[in-house]
């Protein structure tokens, strides 16, 4: 058996008629950028997400820095996040011109550790960007308390966690804005690049709408801006897919339970931790190898046995090869848990179209490796 890491084409085939219809509708409309399909999809996103505003932009990275820029965060300012995330979280801070401050992650969830935030706050700190890593919300209750106390903005990076919830909070309730990505490997993915920003703040909505379109709100009137728009064909694809997101998340959760049940007796591996009461949508099912020096051995064993396991992410951002040219751009505090996460993580195949048999085969291979390692 061959277990793939992604199921993009399976997903397309499952709802092909719905997607093809939407694409056809856009093609026939003759309006492909800032057209009626984008407007319609923005309305659907507002309704689904429960936010006053939803703005389609070019990609998830842009969504983050456009939000920072709309809030006036830039050169001279500091923004707190954690280093065991996808590179783009930090990149967006750099694009906005601010300095990134890395604090450690929670050793269980791998999301930012709220207890580490306060000691990193200086008089230059303007914002916190918690990442809802692997499909689980960061502890927004604790984070928003700190933000309120120190008058900081909070932008949630939910690129990996559309449809996730906390125990007593929804995304967007305890922050200034929520940035998401629609690239295909995300839980809601289009057929190219795409992203969106959700907010209840009319000033962010108005500013980002202008910034994404060359600083223009009215024809022939411009202030300086950028070109970062979600095009109408992608909006059409996403409009078709949005109707399925809850059922797809439920399926991911079901498959995650299957993994967790099948792997419950392993000796050399720690299974994903779900915060009590949270809806973790398992963008990724990430296990940790207890002895991190054996991580690559598990990865190789799985790959050699046709299970396409990967790592998310095996190099923390401040250890990336390109990092020296960011000199002065980042402040790195003690980040032991984040570094250990990078050294020990293995992501098992996880997507809604994965079959039970494929999950069982992957489980069996992990168990074989576990047994061979005592
Ligand atoms: C994918 C991702 C992004 C960036 O999204 P793009 O659409 O690729 O720009 C940002 N943050 C996180 C955590 C991501 O996983």
Short mmCIF file of N, CA and C in Angstrom, two decimals, residues 57-62 181-185 189-196 229-231 233-235 238:
data_model
loop_
_atom_site.label_atom_id
_atom_site.label_comp_id
_atom_site.label_asym_id
_atom_site.label_seq_id
_atom_site.Cartn_x
_atom_site.Cartn_y
_atom_site.Cartn_z
N UNK A 57 -7.70 38.28 0.17
CA UNK A 57 -6.41 38.84 -0.27
C UNK A 57 -5.60 37.77 -1.00
N UNK A 58 -4.40 38.15 -1.44
CA UNK A 58 -3.61 37.29 -2.33
C UNK A 58 -3.11 35.99 -1.73
N UNK A 59 -2.84 35.98 -0.43
CA UNK A 59 -2.32 34.79 0.24
C UNK A 59 -2.33 35.01 1.75
N UNK A 60 -1.98 33.98 2.50
CA UNK A 60 -2.04 34.06 3.95
C UNK A 60 -0.98 34.98 4.54
N UNK A 61 0.19 35.00 3.92
CA UNK A 61 1.26 35.87 4.41
C UNK A 61 0.83 37.33 4.30
N UNK A 62 0.28 37.68 3.15
CA UNK A 62 -0.20 39.06 2.96
C UNK A 62 -1.27 39.41 3.99
N UNK A 181 -5.02 31.36 5.26
CA UNK A 181 -4.43 31.03 3.96
C UNK A 181 -5.29 29.99 3.27
N UNK A 182 -5.42 30.10 1.96
CA UNK A 182 -6.19 29.12 1.19
C UNK A 182 -5.32 28.34 0.23
N UNK A 183 -4.01 28.29 0.47
CA UNK A 183 -3.20 27.47 -0.43
C UNK A 183 -3.64 26.02 -0.25
N UNK A 184 -3.46 25.22 -1.29
CA UNK A 184 -4.13 23.92 -1.37
C UNK A 184 -3.88 23.00 -0.18
N UNK A 185 -2.69 23.06 0.41
CA UNK A 185 -2.46 22.10 1.52
C UNK A 185 -3.18 22.49 2.81
N UNK A 189 -8.66 24.80 0.83
CA UNK A 189 -7.63 25.17 -0.13
C UNK A 189 -8.17 25.41 -1.53
N UNK A 190 -7.64 26.44 -2.20
CA UNK A 190 -8.07 26.72 -3.58
C UNK A 190 -7.05 26.13 -4.56
N UNK A 191 -7.15 26.52 -5.83
CA UNK A 191 -6.26 25.95 -6.84
C UNK A 191 -5.19 26.94 -7.28
N UNK A 192 -4.68 27.67 -6.30
CA UNK A 192 -3.62 28.65 -6.55
C UNK A 192 -3.34 29.29 -5.22
N UNK A 193 -2.96 30.56 -5.21
CA UNK A 193 -2.75 31.26 -3.95
C UNK A 193 -4.01 32.00 -3.54
N UNK A 194 -4.20 32.12 -2.25
CA UNK A 194 -5.34 32.87 -1.73
C UNK A 194 -5.23 33.02 -0.23
N UNK A 195 -5.90 34.03 0.29
CA UNK A 195 -5.91 34.25 1.73
C UNK A 195 -7.06 35.16 2.10
N UNK A 196 -7.28 35.34 3.39
CA UNK A 196 -8.35 36.24 3.83
C UNK A 196 -8.06 36.77 5.21
N UNK A 229 -4.92 40.58 -4.17
CA UNK A 229 -6.35 40.30 -4.23
C UNK A 229 -6.60 38.81 -4.43
N UNK A 230 -7.68 38.34 -3.81
CA UNK A 230 -8.13 36.96 -4.06
C UNK A 230 -8.93 37.00 -5.36
N UNK A 231 -8.48 36.28 -6.39
CA UNK A 231 -9.18 36.40 -7.67
C UNK A 231 -10.48 35.60 -7.66
N UNK A 233 -11.86 33.35 -9.65
CA UNK A 233 -11.89 31.91 -9.90
C UNK A 233 -11.58 31.17 -8.59
N UNK A 234 -10.56 31.65 -7.86
CA UNK A 234 -10.25 31.02 -6.56
C UNK A 234 -11.42 31.19 -5.60
N UNK A 235 -12.05 32.37 -5.62
CA UNK A 235 -13.19 32.61 -4.73
C UNK A 235 -14.31 31.62 -5.06
N UNK A 238 -13.42 28.23 -3.68
CA UNK A 238 -13.55 28.25 -2.22
C UNK A 238 -15.02 28.30 -1.79
#
